[in-house]
Each structure stands twice: as structure tokens, then as C-alpha cells.
Amino acid sequence: MKGTYILAIESSCDETAAAVVKNGREVLSNVISSQIALHTLYGGVVPEIASRKHIEKINPVVTEALANAQMTIEDIDAVAVTYGPGLVGCLLVGVGEAKAIAYAAKKPLIGVHHIEGHVSANYICHQELEPPFLCLVVSGGHTHIVIVEDYGTYRIIGRTHDDAAGEAFDKVARAIGLGYPGGPKLDKLAKEGNPEAIAFPRAHVEGCPYDFSFSGVKSAVLNYLNIAKMKSSAKGEAPAEGTEFCPEVFEDGITRADLAASFQAAVVDVLVARTVAAANEYGMERIAIAGGVACNSALRAKMREVGEAAGKKVYYPDPILCTDNAAMIGSAAYYEYMAGHTADWTLNAVPNLKLGER
Ligand code: KG4
Ligand code: ZN
């Protein structure tokens, strides 16, 4: 067997995941045990429940990842794990597991930054993609415009000042009765709505041309909703558990789908405009998107349209590699391993790990 095989583990939030990746680009197995159904009951991720579930699932998931790749631990060159950022109790489960396996099997250990993983999902889906390129990272916890200068070398040139894009999607989805996880449900509902029905604000951050702020648009949606609900006598569906009641049609004829589409358009417009402007300013010919919100159909379409109109090549991973998974961690780990960046047995969970830090 030629090549470098990495067993990767990811447990930073609510997915327990393990994968085997060859040479950073070829996924031999990718097992994801999602806790979504569990957390739906509470309207969001409950950290204590998430870490307990990781403990239950981590061994079976790793076993399955090796079996699906038709490998044993002996065939593996290194063990990689997400060690930050994320929920500390969740990260600790993956870090403990990876250290135990690496120690017992006498394999090198690699600590991976979760966002570096999200960026690297693009390497799996686009074999020709190599740094440098510009990447918009949009997840439940992060919204960054990053220059990927080289493998493992990042320069953050834009960031959010308040909510992450995914967080804004989740909060608005909850307010309009869609429940958790909000992003995918809002994306689906928005397809039936008019994105121009309501002109929600597109906030600029003074003096920071590539930064974001989503608290204004989120508050504007909530205000609109409160006023509309007060005025409305219309009936809608019963709300999903842990969410608000929201009528299907408001007094002014605007629908819940119009509201979703208008909010989504406001967020997507700023994400795309700032990313393409940054690519122009920094002379980047290639733009990638990464993270859970990179699944968003409107974002994918608009980034492609506006990016290509500006002469850029636009990349995004398959949806299954956009949300949390271990294959992306295996890809990032390969380049860390090639650069000689292995961890020792003191590797620990770092909940607020910064991109580019070791
Ligand atoms: O990357 P990810 O799986 O976890 C974090 O690292 O945070 O991202 C999860 C986020 C959630 O906020 C979820 O609502 C959002 O990604 N998301 C979406 C879509 N699919 C997932 N947001 C908008 N549209 C989608 N289709
Ligand atoms: Zn993530």
C-alpha cells in the first residue's frame, strides 16, 4: 500500500466523526454520527449532552471508519484530531480518543484546527485546487475571509463583529418557527419566497471593508416579525418544539417564505460582495467557500454568479463535506504531517484556538 493514510477524528460540536484519508485528497471512509435529533428537542446544542453522546459513539465510529476503509490501525500512518476551536467537553472526547489510539499503536499524533479542516474540504472535492486562494469560511461559529497563502498558512482579512453567519441563520429560523438546525430549513423555505419582498439592511463595518455584522439584519427580522405578529390575525402551523409561533402569511400579504428569502438575500449579498471585493483587492484568482453555511443554495449560486462575472474561479465542497466531518480533518492533517507538525502527548483541547496558532 503506497501513500500516507491518516485516521482523523472530529468531535468539536454535535457530530461524532471519523475518517480515513489518503494523501490528503482521497477519502477512503467518512463516518458521521449526527446528534441533531437529540438536540432538536432543546432547540440547539446542549454541550453536556453532546459530550456524553460523543463518549458513547466515538469507539464505534472509529471502528466503522477503519472497517469501511478496509484497514486496521496498523495500516495507518498517523492519527489526527480536531483540538479546537469548539465545545471543550466535546473536543476532549476526540483528543482523548486520538491520543489513546496513537499511543497504543505507536503512531504520530496530529492536532488540527477545525477551521483549517473546513478550508481543506475543498482539496478533497477539487483535486486541482492549491494555495494561494481566498476562502470565505462561514459556519455556526465563524465568519472569516481568509487568504490561504500556503497549506497551513492563513491570513485573516475579514471577520464578523458579532454573530457568525450560521448563528444568524439559526436564530432567525428559530424565530420563524423552523426549529433546529435552522440553516438548512431556512434555505429550503426561502426557495418558495421572494428575496426582494423586504429590504433588510446590509450592514457595513466602518473602516473595515471586509468585516461583517449580522446583528442588525437579525434584529430587523425580529422587529418585522413582532410587528407583523401583532397586526396579524392569520393562523399558521403549530411551532416546532423550542421555537416561536409564526403565521404563514402576514397582514400585508408577505409570507413567512418571503421573510426567509429576504433575510437570506441580505446575508448572502454581503458575504458575496465582500469576498469578491477582497479577491479583487488582494489579486486572488480563486475563491473557495467552506463551513456549514457553504451548503446554502443561494450563497453557492450567488458566489458563482458574481465571482465568475469578476473573472474568478469559484470552488465549494460537496454539502456532506461542508458541515462537520472528519474527512476534512484528515485532509488538513496530511499537510500538517508533511510539514512535520506533529503533536506530543500534552496535546489538549483549546476551545478558543485561533487560526494559524499551534
Ligand atoms: O460547519 P458547521 O457544521 O459547524 C460549525 O463548525 O459551526 O456549521 C453549522 C452551521 C449551522 O449554523 C447551520 O445552520 C449552518 O451551518 N448551515 C446552513 C445550511 N446548512 C448548514 N446555513 C444556511 N443554509 C444551509 N443550507
Ligand atoms: Zn464546523
Coordinates of C-alpha atoms and ligand atoms in Angstrom, one line a residue:
M1 CA 0.0 0.0 0.0
K2 CA 1.6 3.2 -1.1
G3 CA 0.7 6.6 0.2
T4 CA 0.1 8.3 3.5
Y5 CA -3.0 7.2 5.4
I6 CA -4.5 9.3 8.2
L7 CA -7.2 8.3 10.6
A8 CA -8.9 11.5 11.5
I9 CA -11.3 12.2 14.4
E10 CA -13.7 15.2 14.8
S11 CA -15.9 15.9 17.8
S12 CA -15.9 19.6 18.3
C13 CA -19.7 20.2 18.3
D14 CA -22.6 17.8 17.7
E15 CA -21.2 15.3 15.2
T16 CA -19.1 12.4 16.2
A17 CA -17.0 11.6 13.1
A18 CA -14.0 9.6 12.0
A19 CA -12.5 9.1 8.5
V20 CA -9.5 7.6 6.7
V21 CA -8.0 9.9 4.1
K22 CA -5.2 9.0 1.7
N23 CA -2.6 11.7 0.7
G24 CA -4.9 14.4 2.0
R25 CA -7.2 14.2 -1.0
E26 CA -8.8 10.8 -1.3
V27 CA -11.5 9.8 1.2
L28 CA -11.5 6.0 2.0
S29 CA -14.1 6.3 4.6
N30 CA -16.1 9.1 6.2
V31 CA -18.4 8.1 9.1
I32 CA -20.6 10.8 10.8
S33 CA -22.9 10.1 13.7
S34 CA -25.1 13.1 14.0
Q35 CA -26.7 14.2 17.2
I36 CA -29.2 16.6 15.5
A37 CA -32.3 14.6 16.5
L38 CA -31.2 14.7 20.1
H39 CA -30.6 18.4 20.3
T40 CA -33.7 19.3 18.3
L41 CA -35.7 18.6 21.5
Y42 CA -33.9 21.6 23.1
G43 CA -33.8 23.9 20.1
G44 CA -30.0 23.9 20.0
V45 CA -26.8 22.1 21.0
V46 CA -26.7 21.3 24.7
P47 CA -22.9 21.0 25.4
E48 CA -23.1 18.5 28.3
I49 CA -25.4 16.2 26.4
A50 CA -23.2 16.5 23.3
S51 CA -20.0 15.4 25.1
R52 CA -21.8 12.4 26.8
K53 CA -23.1 11.3 23.4
H54 CA -19.6 11.6 21.9
I55 CA -18.3 9.3 24.6
E56 CA -20.9 6.7 23.6
K57 CA -20.3 7.0 19.9
I58 CA -16.6 7.6 19.5
N59 CA -15.3 4.0 19.6
P60 CA -18.0 2.6 17.2
V61 CA -17.5 5.4 14.8
V62 CA -13.7 4.9 14.7
T63 CA -14.1 1.2 14.3
E64 CA -16.5 1.7 11.4
A65 CA -14.2 4.2 9.7
L66 CA -11.4 1.7 9.7
A67 CA -13.6 -1.1 8.6
N68 CA -15.1 0.9 5.8
A69 CA -11.6 1.7 4.6
Q70 CA -10.8 -2.0 4.9
M71 CA -7.9 -1.2 7.1
T72 CA -6.6 -1.9 10.6
I73 CA -4.8 0.6 12.8
E74 CA -1.5 -1.0 11.7
D75 CA -2.1 0.3 8.1
I76 CA -2.5 3.9 9.3
D77 CA 0.5 6.4 9.2
A78 CA -0.8 8.9 11.7
V79 CA -3.8 9.8 13.9
A80 CA -5.3 13.3 13.6
V81 CA -7.9 15.1 15.7
T82 CA -9.6 18.5 16.0
Y83 CA -8.3 20.1 19.2
G84 CA -10.0 23.5 18.8
P85 CA -12.0 25.6 18.5
G86 CA -15.2 24.1 19.8
L87 CA -17.0 23.0 22.9
V88 CA -14.4 22.0 25.4
G89 CA -16.2 18.8 26.7
C90 CA -16.7 17.7 23.1
L91 CA -13.2 18.4 21.9
L92 CA -11.8 16.5 24.9
V93 CA -13.5 13.3 23.9
G94 CA -11.9 13.3 20.4
V95 CA -8.5 14.4 21.8
G96 CA -8.5 11.7 24.4
E97 CA -9.5 9.1 21.8
A98 CA -6.9 10.1 19.3
K99 CA -4.1 10.2 22.0
A100 CA -5.1 6.8 23.3
I101 CA -5.1 5.2 19.8
A102 CA -1.9 6.9 18.7
Y103 CA -0.1 6.0 22.0
A104 CA -1.2 2.3 21.9
A105 CA -0.5 1.9 18.2
K106 CA 2.8 3.9 18.4
K107 CA 1.6 6.3 15.6
P108 CA 2.3 10.0 15.3
L109 CA -0.4 12.4 16.6
I110 CA -1.6 15.5 14.7
G111 CA -3.7 18.3 16.2
V112 CA -5.9 20.1 13.6
H113 CA -7.6 23.4 13.8
H114 CA -11.3 22.9 13.0
I115 CA -11.4 25.8 10.5
E116 CA -8.3 24.5 8.7
G117 CA -10.4 21.4 8.3
H118 CA -13.3 23.3 6.8
V119 CA -11.0 25.0 4.3
S120 CA -9.3 21.7 3.4
A121 CA -12.7 20.1 2.4
N122 CA -12.1 22.0 -0.8
Y123 CA -8.9 20.0 -1.5
I124 CA -10.9 16.7 -1.4
C125 CA -13.6 18.0 -3.9
H126 CA -11.2 19.9 -6.2
Q127 CA -8.0 17.9 -6.8
E128 CA -6.5 20.8 -8.8
L129 CA -7.0 23.4 -6.1
E130 CA -3.8 24.5 -4.4
P131 CA -2.9 27.6 -2.4
P132 CA -2.9 30.6 -2.8
F133 CA -6.6 31.3 -2.9
L134 CA -9.2 33.3 -1.0
C135 CA -11.6 31.4 1.3
L136 CA -14.9 32.6 2.8
V137 CA -15.3 30.4 6.0
V138 CA -18.9 30.5 7.1
S139 CA -20.1 28.1 9.9
G140 CA -22.1 28.2 13.0
G141 CA -19.3 29.7 15.0
H142 CA -17.1 31.5 12.4
T143 CA -17.4 34.0 9.6
H144 CA -14.0 34.9 8.2
I145 CA -12.5 35.9 4.9
V146 CA -9.1 34.2 4.8
I147 CA -6.2 34.3 2.4
V148 CA -4.8 30.7 2.2
E149 CA -1.2 31.7 1.5
D150 CA 0.0 28.1 1.7
Y151 CA -1.0 24.8 3.2
G152 CA -1.4 25.6 6.9
T153 CA -0.6 29.3 6.4
Y154 CA -3.6 31.7 6.7
R155 CA -4.1 35.4 6.8
I156 CA -7.5 36.5 8.1
I157 CA -8.5 39.7 6.4
G158 CA -12.2 39.9 7.4
R159 CA -14.3 38.7 10.3
T160 CA -17.6 39.2 12.0
H161 CA -18.0 41.7 14.8
D162 CA -21.0 39.8 16.3
D163 CA -22.9 36.8 15.2
A164 CA -21.4 34.2 12.8
A165 CA -23.5 33.8 9.6
G166 CA -24.7 30.3 10.7
E167 CA -25.7 31.6 14.1
A168 CA -27.8 34.4 12.4
F169 CA -29.5 31.7 10.2
D170 CA -30.2 29.6 13.2
K171 CA -31.6 32.4 15.3
V172 CA -33.8 33.7 12.6
A173 CA -35.0 30.2 11.7
R174 CA -35.9 29.7 15.3
A175 CA -37.8 32.9 15.5
I176 CA -39.9 32.0 12.4
G177 CA -40.8 28.6 13.9
L178 CA -38.5 26.4 11.9
G179 CA -36.6 24.8 14.8
Y180 CA -33.1 23.4 14.9
P181 CA -30.9 23.2 12.8
G182 CA -32.2 26.3 11.3
G183 CA -29.9 27.0 8.4
P184 CA -30.9 24.1 6.1
K185 CA -34.6 24.6 7.0
L186 CA -34.5 28.3 6.2
D187 CA -32.6 27.6 3.0
K188 CA -35.4 25.2 1.9
L189 CA -38.3 27.6 2.9
A190 CA -36.6 30.6 1.2
K191 CA -36.8 28.8 -2.2
E192 CA -40.6 29.4 -2.1
G193 CA -40.2 33.1 -1.2
N194 CA -39.4 36.4 -2.8
P195 CA -35.9 37.7 -1.8
E196 CA -36.9 41.2 -2.7
A197 CA -40.1 41.3 -0.6
I198 CA -38.5 43.1 2.3
A199 CA -35.4 45.2 2.1
F200 CA -33.4 44.2 5.1
P201 CA -30.2 46.1 6.0
R202 CA -26.8 45.2 4.5
A203 CA -24.5 46.5 7.3
H204 CA -21.0 47.9 6.6
V205 CA -18.5 48.0 9.4
E206 CA -16.9 51.5 9.4
G207 CA -13.2 51.3 8.4
C208 CA -13.2 47.5 7.9
P209 CA -14.2 46.8 4.3
Y210 CA -14.1 43.0 4.7
D211 CA -15.7 42.7 8.1
F212 CA -19.3 41.6 8.8
S213 CA -22.0 42.4 11.2
F214 CA -25.2 40.4 11.3
S215 CA -26.8 41.6 14.4
G216 CA -28.6 44.5 12.5
V217 CA -30.3 42.2 10.0
K218 CA -31.2 39.7 12.7
S219 CA -32.8 42.5 14.8
A220 CA -34.6 43.9 11.7
V221 CA -36.1 40.5 11.1
L222 CA -37.2 40.1 14.7
N223 CA -38.7 43.6 14.7
Y224 CA -40.5 42.9 11.5
L225 CA -41.8 39.7 12.9
N226 CA -43.0 41.2 16.2
I227 CA -44.9 44.0 14.4
A228 CA -46.3 41.6 11.8
K229 CA -47.4 39.1 14.5
M230 CA -49.2 41.9 16.5
K231 CA -51.1 43.0 13.4
S232 CA -51.8 39.5 12.1
S233 CA -54.9 37.5 12.8
A234 CA -53.8 34.8 10.4
K235 CA -53.2 31.3 11.6
G236 CA -50.1 29.2 10.9
E237 CA -48.7 25.8 11.7
A238 CA -48.0 25.0 15.3
P239 CA -44.4 25.9 16.0
A240 CA -41.6 23.2 16.1
E241 CA -40.5 22.4 19.6
G242 CA -38.4 25.1 21.2
T243 CA -39.4 27.7 18.6
E244 CA -41.8 30.6 18.3
F245 CA -45.2 30.6 16.7
C246 CA -45.1 32.3 13.3
P247 CA -48.0 32.8 10.9
E248 CA -47.6 31.6 7.3
V249 CA -49.0 34.8 5.9
F250 CA -48.8 38.3 7.5
E251 CA -51.4 41.0 7.3
D252 CA -49.6 42.8 4.4
G253 CA -49.6 39.6 2.2
I254 CA -45.9 38.9 2.9
T255 CA -45.4 35.2 3.6
R256 CA -43.0 33.5 6.0
A257 CA -41.2 32.2 3.0
D258 CA -40.7 35.8 1.7
L259 CA -39.3 36.8 5.1
A260 CA -36.9 33.8 5.0
A261 CA -35.8 34.6 1.4
S262 CA -35.3 38.3 2.1
F263 CA -33.2 37.6 5.2
Q264 CA -31.1 35.1 3.3
A265 CA -30.6 37.5 0.4
A266 CA -29.4 40.2 2.8
V267 CA -26.8 37.8 4.4
V268 CA -25.7 36.3 1.1
D269 CA -25.3 39.7 -0.6
V270 CA -22.8 41.0 1.9
L271 CA -20.9 37.6 2.1
V272 CA -20.5 37.6 -1.7
A273 CA -19.9 41.3 -2.2
R274 CA -17.1 41.4 0.4
T275 CA -15.5 38.2 -0.6
V276 CA -15.3 39.2 -4.3
A277 CA -14.1 42.7 -3.4
A278 CA -11.4 41.2 -1.2
A279 CA -10.4 38.8 -4.0
N280 CA -10.0 41.8 -6.3
E281 CA -8.1 43.8 -3.8
Y282 CA -5.6 41.0 -3.0
G283 CA -5.3 39.8 -6.6
M284 CA -6.8 36.3 -5.9
E285 CA -8.0 34.5 -9.0
R286 CA -9.6 31.7 -7.0
I287 CA -12.4 31.9 -4.4
A288 CA -13.4 28.9 -2.2
I289 CA -16.2 28.8 0.4
A290 CA -16.2 26.5 3.4
G291 CA -18.1 25.6 6.5
G292 CA -21.8 24.6 7.2
V293 CA -23.2 27.7 5.6
A294 CA -21.3 26.9 2.4
C295 CA -24.2 24.4 1.9
N296 CA -26.6 27.3 1.4
S297 CA -28.0 27.1 -2.1
A298 CA -28.3 30.9 -2.5
L299 CA -24.8 31.5 -1.4
R300 CA -23.4 28.9 -3.7
A301 CA -25.3 30.3 -6.7
K302 CA -24.6 33.9 -6.0
M303 CA -20.9 33.4 -5.3
R304 CA -20.6 31.5 -8.6
E305 CA -22.5 34.2 -10.5
V306 CA -20.8 37.2 -9.0
G307 CA -17.3 35.6 -8.7
E308 CA -17.3 34.3 -12.3
A309 CA -18.6 37.7 -13.6
A310 CA -15.4 39.2 -11.9
G311 CA -13.3 36.6 -13.7
K312 CA -12.7 34.3 -10.6
K313 CA -12.9 30.6 -10.4
V314 CA -15.3 29.6 -7.6
Y315 CA -15.0 26.4 -5.5
Y316 CA -17.2 24.8 -2.9
P317 CA -17.2 21.4 -1.3
D318 CA -19.9 18.8 -1.6
P319 CA -22.6 19.5 1.0
I320 CA -21.6 16.4 3.1
L321 CA -18.1 17.9 3.4
C322 CA -19.3 21.4 4.2
T323 CA -20.8 20.5 7.6
D324 CA -18.7 19.0 10.3
N325 CA -17.0 15.7 9.3
A326 CA -13.6 14.0 9.9
A327 CA -12.5 13.7 6.2
M328 CA -11.8 17.4 6.1
I329 CA -9.7 17.0 9.3
G330 CA -7.8 14.1 7.6
S331 CA -7.1 16.4 4.6
A332 CA -5.7 19.3 6.7
A333 CA -3.7 16.8 8.9
Y334 CA -1.9 15.4 5.8
Y335 CA -0.4 18.8 5.0
E336 CA 0.5 19.4 8.7
Y337 CA 2.1 16.0 8.8
M338 CA 4.1 16.7 5.6
A339 CA 5.3 20.0 7.2
G340 CA 6.5 18.0 10.2
H341 CA 3.9 19.4 12.6
T342 CA 3.1 16.5 14.9
A343 CA 1.8 16.9 18.5
D344 CA 3.2 15.3 21.7
W345 CA 1.2 13.7 24.5
T346 CA 0.4 17.0 26.1
L347 CA -2.0 17.9 23.2
N348 CA -5.1 19.3 24.9
A349 CA -8.4 20.8 23.8
V350 CA -8.3 24.5 23.1
P351 CA -11.8 25.8 22.9
N352 CA -10.9 29.3 21.5
L353 CA -7.9 28.2 19.3
K354 CA -7.1 30.9 16.8
L355 CA -6.5 30.0 13.1
G356 CA -2.8 29.7 12.4
E357 CA -1.9 29.2 16.0
R358 CA -0.2 26.0 17.2
Ligands
KG4_1 O1 -19.6 24.0 10.0 P1 -20.7 23.5 10.8 O2 -21.3 22.2 10.5 O3 -20.4 23.6 12.3 C1 -19.6 24.6 12.8 O4 -18.4 24.5 12.8 O5 -20.2 25.6 13.3 O6 -21.8 24.6 10.5 C2 -23.1 24.6 11.1 C3 -23.9 25.8 10.7 C4 -25.2 25.9 11.4 O7 -25.4 27.2 11.8 C5 -26.2 25.6 10.3 O8 -27.5 26.2 10.5 C6 -25.5 26.1 9.1 O9 -24.1 25.8 9.3 N1 -26.0 25.6 7.8 C7 -26.6 26.3 6.9 C8 -27.0 25.4 5.9 N2 -26.6 24.2 6.2 C9 -26.0 24.3 7.4 N3 -26.9 27.6 6.8 C10 -27.6 28.1 5.7 N4 -28.0 27.3 4.7 C11 -27.8 26.0 4.7 N5 -28.2 25.2 3.7
ZN2 ZN -17.6 23.2 11.7

